[in-house]
């Protein structure tokens, strides 16, 4: 599987879902660059993937991997997410711009 291929994307999504008791996805359009796929595992862990070819490829990859795609960020999905300690540490080092 070539790095960045549709097959690799599908395999990565499926691997995350299997490793976290299932997952749901939210796909965010990032303009001409493609689409960001945010995966939230049933255990609260989350990660993201990038589909350079856009939202259609992202949806197809999720469908093939057996991951449900949410239409938007619902409150229940956001409450399920557990930010890692590394994320909290990185956020604490950022300063707010005025």
PDB file of N, CA and C in Angstrom:
ATOM      1  N   UNK A   1       0.833  -1.184   0.000  1.00  0.00           N
ATOM      2  CA  UNK A   1       0.000   0.000   0.000  1.00  0.00           C
ATOM      3  C   UNK A   1       0.874   1.242   0.000  1.00  0.00           C
ATOM      4  N   UNK A   2       0.637   2.114  -0.914  1.00  0.00           N
ATOM      5  CA  UNK A   2       1.413   3.347  -1.011  1.00  0.00           C
ATOM      6  C   UNK A   2       0.973   4.328   0.067  1.00  0.00           C
ATOM      7  N   UNK A   3       1.933   5.046   0.609  1.00  0.00           N
ATOM      8  CA  UNK A   3       1.641   6.048   1.628  1.00  0.00           C
ATOM      9  C   UNK A   3       0.689   7.088   1.049  1.00  0.00           C
ATOM     10  N   UNK A   4      -0.392   7.373   1.755  1.00  0.00           N
ATOM     11  CA  UNK A   4      -1.344   8.375   1.311  1.00  0.00           C
ATOM     12  C   UNK A   4      -2.389   7.842   0.343  1.00  0.00           C
ATOM     13  N   UNK A   5      -2.353   6.549   0.029  1.00  0.00           N
ATOM     14  CA  UNK A   5      -3.328   5.992  -0.892  1.00  0.00           C
ATOM     15  C   UNK A   5      -4.664   5.793  -0.185  1.00  0.00           C
ATOM     16  N   UNK A   6      -5.716   5.612  -0.986  1.00  0.00           N
ATOM     17  CA  UNK A   6      -7.048   5.373  -0.432  1.00  0.00           C
ATOM     18  C   UNK A   6      -7.066   4.091   0.395  1.00  0.00           C
ATOM     19  N   UNK A   7      -6.307   3.093  -0.050  1.00  0.00           N
ATOM     20  CA  UNK A   7      -6.250   1.813   0.656  1.00  0.00           C
ATOM     21  C   UNK A   7      -5.595   1.982   2.024  1.00  0.00           C
ATOM     22  N   UNK A   8      -4.528   2.774   2.074  1.00  0.00           N
ATOM     23  CA  UNK A   8      -3.845   3.039   3.344  1.00  0.00           C
ATOM     24  C   UNK A   8      -4.766   3.814   4.284  1.00  0.00           C
ATOM     25  N   UNK A   9      -5.471   4.804   3.754  1.00  0.00           N
ATOM     26  CA  UNK A   9      -6.395   5.603   4.558  1.00  0.00           C
ATOM     27  C   UNK A   9      -7.470   4.712   5.160  1.00  0.00           C
ATOM     28  N   UNK A  10      -8.067   3.855   4.343  1.00  0.00           N
ATOM     29  CA  UNK A  10      -9.100   2.940   4.827  1.00  0.00           C
ATOM     30  C   UNK A  10      -8.543   2.004   5.894  1.00  0.00           C
ATOM     31  N   UNK A  11      -7.345   1.465   5.671  1.00  0.00           N
ATOM     32  CA  UNK A  11      -6.722   0.548   6.635  1.00  0.00           C
ATOM     33  C   UNK A  11      -6.445   1.255   7.954  1.00  0.00           C
ATOM     34  N   UNK A  12      -5.967   2.506   7.894  1.00  0.00           N
ATOM     35  CA  UNK A  12      -5.692   3.271   9.124  1.00  0.00           C
ATOM     36  C   UNK A  12      -6.971   3.546   9.907  1.00  0.00           C
ATOM     37  N   UNK A  13      -8.034   3.888   9.202  1.00  0.00           N
ATOM     38  CA  UNK A  13      -9.326   4.160   9.860  1.00  0.00           C
ATOM     39  C   UNK A  13      -9.844   2.884  10.517  1.00  0.00           C
ATOM     40  N   UNK A  14      -9.799   1.792   9.785  1.00  0.00           N
ATOM     41  CA  UNK A  14     -10.282   0.515  10.316  1.00  0.00           C
ATOM     42  C   UNK A  14      -9.451   0.066  11.511  1.00  0.00           C
ATOM     43  N   UNK A  15      -8.147   0.234  11.431  1.00  0.00           N
ATOM     44  CA  UNK A  15      -7.259  -0.143  12.524  1.00  0.00           C
ATOM     45  C   UNK A  15      -7.588   0.646  13.794  1.00  0.00           C
ATOM     46  N   UNK A  16      -7.817   1.949  13.659  1.00  0.00           N
ATOM     47  CA  UNK A  16      -8.169   2.768  14.819  1.00  0.00           C
ATOM     48  C   UNK A  16      -9.484   2.286  15.424  1.00  0.00           C
ATOM     49  N   UNK A  17     -10.478   2.061  14.576  1.00  0.00           N
ATOM     50  CA  UNK A  17     -11.794   1.631  15.058  1.00  0.00           C
ATOM     51  C   UNK A  17     -11.702   0.302  15.802  1.00  0.00           C
ATOM     52  N   UNK A  18     -10.966  -0.647  15.263  1.00  0.00           N
ATOM     53  CA  UNK A  18     -10.811  -1.959  15.908  1.00  0.00           C
ATOM     54  C   UNK A  18     -10.089  -1.816  17.247  1.00  0.00           C
ATOM     55  N   UNK A  19      -9.088  -0.977  17.291  1.00  0.00           N
ATOM     56  CA  UNK A  19      -8.304  -0.794  18.506  1.00  0.00           C
ATOM     57  C   UNK A  19      -8.996  -0.019  19.612  1.00  0.00           C
ATOM     58  N   UNK A  20     -10.131   0.618  19.291  1.00  0.00           N
ATOM     59  CA  UNK A  20     -10.806   1.447  20.293  1.00  0.00           C
ATOM     60  C   UNK A  20     -12.283   1.085  20.458  1.00  0.00           C
ATOM     61  N   UNK A  21     -12.627  -0.146  20.121  1.00  0.00           N
ATOM     62  CA  UNK A  21     -13.986  -0.631  20.357  1.00  0.00           C
ATOM     63  C   UNK A  21     -15.022  -0.029  19.427  1.00  0.00           C
ATOM     64  N   UNK A  22     -14.601   0.423  18.274  1.00  0.00           N
ATOM     65  CA  UNK A  22     -15.498   1.098  17.336  1.00  0.00           C
ATOM     66  C   UNK A  22     -15.163   2.578  17.288  1.00  0.00           C
ATOM     67  N   UNK A  23     -15.713   3.257  16.304  1.00  0.00           N
ATOM     68  CA  UNK A  23     -15.421   4.688  16.172  1.00  0.00           C
ATOM     69  C   UNK A  23     -16.503   5.366  15.352  1.00  0.00           C
ATOM     70  N   UNK A  24     -16.553   6.677  15.491  1.00  0.00           N
ATOM     71  CA  UNK A  24     -17.386   7.535  14.658  1.00  0.00           C
ATOM     72  C   UNK A  24     -16.470   8.582  14.060  1.00  0.00           C
ATOM     73  N   UNK A  25     -16.871   9.122  12.919  1.00  0.00           N
ATOM     74  CA  UNK A  25     -16.033  10.096  12.229  1.00  0.00           C
ATOM     75  C   UNK A  25     -16.802  11.374  11.943  1.00  0.00           C
ATOM     76  N   UNK A  26     -16.070  12.479  11.940  1.00  0.00           N
ATOM     77  CA  UNK A  26     -16.578  13.762  11.462  1.00  0.00           C
ATOM     78  C   UNK A  26     -15.608  14.203  10.381  1.00  0.00           C
ATOM     79  N   UNK A  27     -16.144  14.553   9.219  1.00  0.00           N
ATOM     80  CA  UNK A  27     -15.305  14.953   8.092  1.00  0.00           C
ATOM     81  C   UNK A  27     -15.405  16.459   7.921  1.00  0.00           C
ATOM     82  N   UNK A  28     -14.254  17.110   7.875  1.00  0.00           N
ATOM     83  CA  UNK A  28     -14.191  18.564   7.743  1.00  0.00           C
ATOM     84  C   UNK A  28     -13.514  18.928   6.429  1.00  0.00           C
ATOM     85  N   UNK A  29     -14.177  19.711   5.618  1.00  0.00           N
ATOM     86  CA  UNK A  29     -13.631  20.165   4.337  1.00  0.00           C
ATOM     87  C   UNK A  29     -12.513  21.163   4.602  1.00  0.00           C
ATOM     88  N   UNK A  30     -11.375  20.986   3.935  1.00  0.00           N
ATOM     89  CA  UNK A  30     -10.224  21.855   4.137  1.00  0.00           C
ATOM     90  C   UNK A  30      -9.852  22.541   2.809  1.00  0.00           C
ATOM     91  N   UNK A  31     -10.832  22.842   2.018  1.00  0.00           N
ATOM     92  CA  UNK A  31     -10.590  23.526   0.752  1.00  0.00           C
ATOM     93  C   UNK A  31      -9.932  22.616  -0.269  1.00  0.00           C
ATOM     94  N   UNK A  32      -9.152  23.210  -1.146  1.00  0.00           N
ATOM     95  CA  UNK A  32      -8.506  22.450  -2.221  1.00  0.00           C
ATOM     96  C   UNK A  32      -7.531  21.408  -1.694  1.00  0.00           C
ATOM     97  N   UNK A  33      -7.086  21.583  -0.463  1.00  0.00           N
ATOM     98  CA  UNK A  33      -6.116  20.633   0.113  1.00  0.00           C
ATOM     99  C   UNK A  33      -6.735  19.279   0.393  1.00  0.00           C
ATOM    100  N   UNK A  34      -8.042  19.208   0.653  1.00  0.00           N
ATOM    101  CA  UNK A  34      -8.672  17.919   0.917  1.00  0.00           C
ATOM    102  C   UNK A  34      -9.660  17.964   2.058  1.00  0.00           C
ATOM    103  N   UNK A  35      -9.642  16.910   2.870  1.00  0.00           N
ATOM    104  CA  UNK A  35     -10.584  16.793   3.981  1.00  0.00           C
ATOM    105  C   UNK A  35      -9.897  16.156   5.187  1.00  0.00           C
ATOM    106  N   UNK A  36     -10.249  16.647   6.349  1.00  0.00           N
ATOM    107  CA  UNK A  36      -9.749  16.103   7.613  1.00  0.00           C
ATOM    108  C   UNK A  36     -10.812  15.167   8.161  1.00  0.00           C
ATOM    109  N   UNK A  37     -10.391  13.986   8.561  1.00  0.00           N
ATOM    110  CA  UNK A  37     -11.287  13.001   9.165  1.00  0.00           C
ATOM    111  C   UNK A  37     -10.911  12.895  10.631  1.00  0.00           C
ATOM    112  N   UNK A  38     -11.801  13.311  11.515  1.00  0.00           N
ATOM    113  CA  UNK A  38     -11.560  13.181  12.951  1.00  0.00           C
ATOM    114  C   UNK A  38     -12.296  11.928  13.409  1.00  0.00           C
ATOM    115  N   UNK A  39     -11.544  10.980  13.959  1.00  0.00           N
ATOM    116  CA  UNK A  39     -12.095   9.719  14.440  1.00  0.00           C
ATOM    117  C   UNK A  39     -12.163   9.738  15.961  1.00  0.00           C
ATOM    118  N   UNK A  40     -13.325   9.393  16.501  1.00  0.00           N
ATOM    119  CA  UNK A  40     -13.511   9.331  17.950  1.00  0.00           C
ATOM    120  C   UNK A  40     -13.872   7.895  18.301  1.00  0.00           C
ATOM    121  N   UNK A  41     -12.981   7.248  19.070  1.00  0.00           N
ATOM    122  CA  UNK A  41     -13.214   5.863  19.476  1.00  0.00           C
ATOM    123  C   UNK A  41     -14.258   5.768  20.569  1.00  0.00           C
ATOM    124  N   UNK A  42     -14.852   4.597  20.698  1.00  0.00           N
ATOM    125  CA  UNK A  42     -15.849   4.363  21.746  1.00  0.00           C
ATOM    126  C   UNK A  42     -15.259   4.545  23.139  1.00  0.00           C
ATOM    127  N   UNK A  43     -13.931   4.413  23.256  1.00  0.00           N
ATOM    128  CA  UNK A  43     -13.276   4.575  24.552  1.00  0.00           C
ATOM    129  C   UNK A  43     -12.878   6.029  24.834  1.00  0.00           C
ATOM    130  N   UNK A  44     -13.207   6.945  23.915  1.00  0.00           N
ATOM    131  CA  UNK A  44     -12.911   8.357  24.133  1.00  0.00           C
ATOM    132  C   UNK A  44     -11.634   8.841  23.473  1.00  0.00           C
ATOM    133  N   UNK A  45     -10.762   7.924  23.065  1.00  0.00           N
ATOM    134  CA  UNK A  45      -9.542   8.326  22.366  1.00  0.00           C
ATOM    135  C   UNK A  45      -9.921   8.863  20.989  1.00  0.00           C
ATOM    136  N   UNK A  46      -9.097   9.760  20.457  1.00  0.00           N
ATOM    137  CA  UNK A  46      -9.385  10.300  19.139  1.00  0.00           C
ATOM    138  C   UNK A  46      -8.108  10.568  18.372  1.00  0.00           C
ATOM    139  N   UNK A  47      -8.254  10.637  17.082  1.00  0.00           N
ATOM    140  CA  UNK A  47      -7.143  10.913  16.183  1.00  0.00           C
ATOM    141  C   UNK A  47      -7.712  11.543  14.931  1.00  0.00           C
ATOM    142  N   UNK A  48      -6.838  11.955  14.041  1.00  0.00           N
ATOM    143  CA  UNK A  48      -7.334  12.454  12.767  1.00  0.00           C
ATOM    144  C   UNK A  48      -6.494  11.920  11.623  1.00  0.00           C
ATOM    145  N   UNK A  49      -7.111  11.875  10.476  1.00  0.00           N
ATOM    146  CA  UNK A  49      -6.493  11.434   9.235  1.00  0.00           C
ATOM    147  C   UNK A  49      -6.754  12.517   8.204  1.00  0.00           C
ATOM    148  N   UNK A  50      -6.047  12.464   7.086  1.00  0.00           N
ATOM    149  CA  UNK A  50      -6.237  13.464   6.043  1.00  0.00           C
ATOM    150  C   UNK A  50      -6.449  12.779   4.707  1.00  0.00           C
ATOM    151  N   UNK A  51      -7.500  13.177   4.014  1.00  0.00           N
ATOM    152  CA  UNK A  51      -7.785  12.672   2.671  1.00  0.00           C
ATOM    153  C   UNK A  51      -7.493  13.796   1.689  1.00  0.00           C
ATOM    154  N   UNK A  52      -6.394  13.677   0.963  1.00  0.00           N
ATOM    155  CA  UNK A  52      -5.967  14.743   0.058  1.00  0.00           C
ATOM    156  C   UNK A  52      -6.926  14.946  -1.109  1.00  0.00           C
ATOM    157  N   UNK A  53      -7.725  13.947  -1.415  1.00  0.00           N
ATOM    158  CA  UNK A  53      -8.616  14.037  -2.569  1.00  0.00           C
ATOM    159  C   UNK A  53     -10.015  14.523  -2.236  1.00  0.00           C
ATOM    160  N   UNK A  54     -10.267  14.965  -1.012  1.00  0.00           N
ATOM    161  CA  UNK A  54     -11.538  15.589  -0.676  1.00  0.00           C
ATOM    162  C   UNK A  54     -12.494  14.745   0.140  1.00  0.00           C
ATOM    163  N   UNK A  55     -13.671  15.317   0.330  1.00  0.00           N
ATOM    164  CA  UNK A  55     -14.663  14.712   1.215  1.00  0.00           C
ATOM    165  C   UNK A  55     -15.252  13.423   0.656  1.00  0.00           C
ATOM    166  N   UNK A  56     -15.369  13.319  -0.666  1.00  0.00           N
ATOM    167  CA  UNK A  56     -15.919  12.083  -1.251  1.00  0.00           C
ATOM    168  C   UNK A  56     -15.018  10.891  -0.935  1.00  0.00           C
ATOM    169  N   UNK A  57     -13.712  11.084  -1.062  1.00  0.00           N
ATOM    170  CA  UNK A  57     -12.753  10.019  -0.754  1.00  0.00           C
ATOM    171  C   UNK A  57     -12.798   9.703   0.740  1.00  0.00           C
ATOM    172  N   UNK A  58     -12.905  10.733   1.580  1.00  0.00           N
ATOM    173  CA  UNK A  58     -12.966  10.534   3.030  1.00  0.00           C
ATOM    174  C   UNK A  58     -14.206   9.731   3.415  1.00  0.00           C
ATOM    175  N   UNK A  59     -15.346  10.088   2.854  1.00  0.00           N
ATOM    176  CA  UNK A  59     -16.580   9.346   3.148  1.00  0.00           C
ATOM    177  C   UNK A  59     -16.488   7.897   2.690  1.00  0.00           C
ATOM    178  N   UNK A  60     -15.941   7.680   1.512  1.00  0.00           N
ATOM    179  CA  UNK A  60     -15.803   6.329   0.967  1.00  0.00           C
ATOM    180  C   UNK A  60     -14.869   5.500   1.844  1.00  0.00           C
ATOM    181  N   UNK A  61     -13.765   6.098   2.297  1.00  0.00           N
ATOM    182  CA  UNK A  61     -12.821   5.386   3.160  1.00  0.00           C
ATOM    183  C   UNK A  61     -13.483   4.984   4.476  1.00  0.00           C
ATOM    184  N   UNK A  62     -14.254   5.885   5.063  1.00  0.00           N
ATOM    185  CA  UNK A  62     -14.953   5.574   6.319  1.00  0.00           C
ATOM    186  C   UNK A  62     -15.989   4.473   6.101  1.00  0.00           C
ATOM    187  N   UNK A  63     -16.731   4.580   5.005  1.00  0.00           N
ATOM    188  CA  UNK A  63     -17.750   3.579   4.695  1.00  0.00           C
ATOM    189  C   UNK A  63     -17.119   2.204   4.516  1.00  0.00           C
ATOM    190  N   UNK A  64     -16.024   2.140   3.763  1.00  0.00           N
ATOM    191  CA  UNK A  64     -15.330   0.880   3.525  1.00  0.00           C
ATOM    192  C   UNK A  64     -14.762   0.304   4.825  1.00  0.00           C
ATOM    193  N   UNK A  65     -14.325   1.182   5.724  1.00  0.00           N
ATOM    194  CA  UNK A  65     -13.761   0.744   7.010  1.00  0.00           C
ATOM    195  C   UNK A  65     -14.839   0.392   8.027  1.00  0.00           C
ATOM    196  N   UNK A  66     -16.098   0.669   7.709  1.00  0.00           N
ATOM    197  CA  UNK A  66     -17.192   0.356   8.624  1.00  0.00           C
ATOM    198  C   UNK A  66     -17.364   1.371   9.741  1.00  0.00           C
ATOM    199  N   UNK A  67     -16.945   2.620   9.491  1.00  0.00           N
ATOM    200  CA  UNK A  67     -17.046   3.677  10.498  1.00  0.00           C
ATOM    201  C   UNK A  67     -18.162   4.633  10.102  1.00  0.00           C
ATOM    202  N   UNK A  68     -19.070   4.878  11.044  1.00  0.00           N
ATOM    203  CA  UNK A  68     -20.193   5.789  10.816  1.00  0.00           C
ATOM    204  C   UNK A  68     -19.703   7.229  10.754  1.00  0.00           C
ATOM    205  N   UNK A  69     -20.227   7.981   9.792  1.00  0.00           N
ATOM    206  CA  UNK A  69     -19.858   9.384   9.652  1.00  0.00           C
ATOM    207  C   UNK A  69     -20.993  10.249  10.198  1.00  0.00           C
ATOM    208  N   UNK A  70     -20.655  11.096  11.166  1.00  0.00           N
ATOM    209  CA  UNK A  70     -21.614  12.042  11.732  1.00  0.00           C
ATOM    210  C   UNK A  70     -21.699  13.263  10.810  1.00  0.00           C
ATOM    211  N   UNK A  71     -22.854  13.887  10.738  1.00  0.00           N
ATOM    212  CA  UNK A  71     -23.025  15.058   9.879  1.00  0.00           C
ATOM    213  C   UNK A  71     -22.388  16.312  10.453  1.00  0.00           C
ATOM    214  N   UNK A  72     -22.236  16.367  11.764  1.00  0.00           N
ATOM    215  CA  UNK A  72     -21.667  17.552  12.418  1.00  0.00           C
ATOM    216  C   UNK A  72     -21.172  17.134  13.800  1.00  0.00           C
ATOM    217  N   UNK A  73     -20.554  18.081  14.490  1.00  0.00           N
ATOM    218  CA  UNK A  73     -20.089  17.832  15.854  1.00  0.00           C
ATOM    219  C   UNK A  73     -21.281  17.900  16.804  1.00  0.00           C
ATOM    220  N   UNK A  74     -21.817  16.750  17.159  1.00  0.00           N
ATOM    221  CA  UNK A  74     -22.911  16.670  18.124  1.00  0.00           C
ATOM    222  C   UNK A  74     -22.334  16.701  19.532  1.00  0.00           C
ATOM    223  N   UNK A  75     -23.108  17.218  20.466  1.00  0.00           N
ATOM    224  CA  UNK A  75     -22.653  17.351  21.847  1.00  0.00           C
ATOM    225  C   UNK A  75     -22.221  16.014  22.439  1.00  0.00           C
ATOM    226  N   UNK A  76     -22.976  14.952  22.165  1.00  0.00           N
ATOM    227  CA  UNK A  76     -22.669  13.644  22.732  1.00  0.00           C
ATOM    228  C   UNK A  76     -21.298  13.146  22.254  1.00  0.00           C
ATOM    229  N   UNK A  77     -21.001  13.396  20.993  1.00  0.00           N
ATOM    230  CA  UNK A  77     -19.711  12.964  20.460  1.00  0.00           C
ATOM    231  C   UNK A  77     -18.573  13.763  21.081  1.00  0.00           C
ATOM    232  N   UNK A  78     -18.761  15.055  21.243  1.00  0.00           N
ATOM    233  CA  UNK A  78     -17.729  15.892  21.855  1.00  0.00           C
ATOM    234  C   UNK A  78     -17.503  15.525  23.309  1.00  0.00           C
ATOM    235  N   UNK A  79     -18.578  15.192  24.024  1.00  0.00           N
ATOM    236  CA  UNK A  79     -18.445  14.805  25.431  1.00  0.00           C
ATOM    237  C   UNK A  79     -17.725  13.471  25.579  1.00  0.00           C
ATOM    238  N   UNK A  80     -17.798  12.645  24.559  1.00  0.00           N
ATOM    239  CA  UNK A  80     -17.147  11.335  24.593  1.00  0.00           C
ATOM    240  C   UNK A  80     -15.631  11.450  24.452  1.00  0.00           C
ATOM    241  N   UNK A  81     -15.151  12.508  23.824  1.00  0.00           N
ATOM    242  CA  UNK A  81     -13.715  12.664  23.564  1.00  0.00           C
ATOM    243  C   UNK A  81     -12.946  12.921  24.850  1.00  0.00           C
ATOM    244  N   UNK A  82     -11.809  12.253  24.969  1.00  0.00           N
ATOM    245  CA  UNK A  82     -10.912  12.465  26.104  1.00  0.00           C
ATOM    246  C   UNK A  82      -9.589  12.984  25.569  1.00  0.00           C
ATOM    247  N   UNK A  83      -9.300  14.264  25.761  1.00  0.00           N
ATOM    248  CA  UNK A  83      -8.002  14.789  25.308  1.00  0.00           C
ATOM    249  C   UNK A  83      -6.861  14.118  26.075  1.00  0.00           C
ATOM    250  N   UNK A  84      -5.776  13.843  25.387  1.00  0.00           N
ATOM    251  CA  UNK A  84      -4.622  13.211  26.019  1.00  0.00           C
ATOM    252  C   UNK A  84      -3.892  14.219  26.902  1.00  0.00           C
ATOM    253  N   UNK A  85      -3.062  13.704  27.798  1.00  0.00           N
ATOM    254  CA  UNK A  85      -2.261  14.582  28.654  1.00  0.00           C
ATOM    255  C   UNK A  85      -1.309  15.428  27.822  1.00  0.00           C
ATOM    256  N   UNK A  86      -0.792  14.862  26.721  1.00  0.00           N
ATOM    257  CA  UNK A  86       0.100  15.626  25.834  1.00  0.00           C
ATOM    258  C   UNK A  86      -0.614  16.819  25.234  1.00  0.00           C
ATOM    259  N   UNK A  87      -1.874  16.640  24.848  1.00  0.00           N
ATOM    260  CA  UNK A  87      -2.638  17.757  24.281  1.00  0.00           C
ATOM    261  C   UNK A  87      -2.853  18.846  25.327  1.00  0.00           C
ATOM    262  N   UNK A  88      -3.205  18.453  26.550  1.00  0.00           N
ATOM    263  CA  UNK A  88      -3.405  19.450  27.605  1.00  0.00           C
ATOM    264  C   UNK A  88      -2.103  20.220  27.855  1.00  0.00           C
ATOM    265  N   UNK A  89      -0.964  19.502  27.877  1.00  0.00           N
ATOM    266  CA  UNK A  89       0.320  20.172  28.086  1.00  0.00           C
ATOM    267  C   UNK A  89       0.625  21.144  26.955  1.00  0.00           C
ATOM    268  N   UNK A  90       0.366  20.727  25.722  1.00  0.00           N
ATOM    269  CA  UNK A  90       0.669  21.624  24.588  1.00  0.00           C
ATOM    270  C   UNK A  90      -0.237  22.847  24.608  1.00  0.00           C
ATOM    271  N   UNK A  91      -1.487  22.685  25.041  1.00  0.00           N
ATOM    272  CA  UNK A  91      -2.408  23.833  25.106  1.00  0.00           C
ATOM    273  C   UNK A  91      -1.988  24.790  26.222  1.00  0.00           C
ATOM    274  N   UNK A  92      -1.431  24.273  27.293  1.00  0.00           N
ATOM    275  CA  UNK A  92      -1.040  25.140  28.413  1.00  0.00           C
ATOM    276  C   UNK A  92       0.152  26.025  28.061  1.00  0.00           C
ATOM    277  N   UNK A  93       0.952  25.602  27.071  1.00  0.00           N
ATOM    278  CA  UNK A  93       2.121  26.385  26.670  1.00  0.00           C
ATOM    279  C   UNK A  93       1.782  27.479  25.665  1.00  0.00           C
ATOM    280  N   UNK A  94       0.600  27.442  25.113  1.00  0.00           N
ATOM    281  CA  UNK A  94       0.236  28.445  24.114  1.00  0.00           C
ATOM    282  C   UNK A  94      -0.212  29.719  24.795  1.00  0.00           C
ATOM    283  N   UNK A  95       0.147  30.840  24.197  1.00  0.00           N
ATOM    284  CA  UNK A  95      -0.322  32.113  24.747  1.00  0.00           C
ATOM    285  C   UNK A  95      -1.399  32.659  23.832  1.00  0.00           C
ATOM    286  N   UNK A  96      -2.346  33.312  24.411  1.00  0.00           N
ATOM    287  CA  UNK A  96      -3.459  33.864  23.655  1.00  0.00           C
ATOM    288  C   UNK A  96      -3.019  35.145  22.947  1.00  0.00           C
ATOM    289  N   UNK A  97      -3.316  35.244  21.679  1.00  0.00           N
ATOM    290  CA  UNK A  97      -2.978  36.448  20.911  1.00  0.00           C
ATOM    291  C   UNK A  97      -4.072  37.494  21.127  1.00  0.00           C
ATOM    292  N   UNK A  98      -3.656  38.727  21.159  1.00  0.00           N
ATOM    293  CA  UNK A  98      -4.641  39.795  21.358  1.00  0.00           C
ATOM    294  C   UNK A  98      -5.023  40.409  20.071  1.00  0.00           C
TER     295      UNK A  98
END
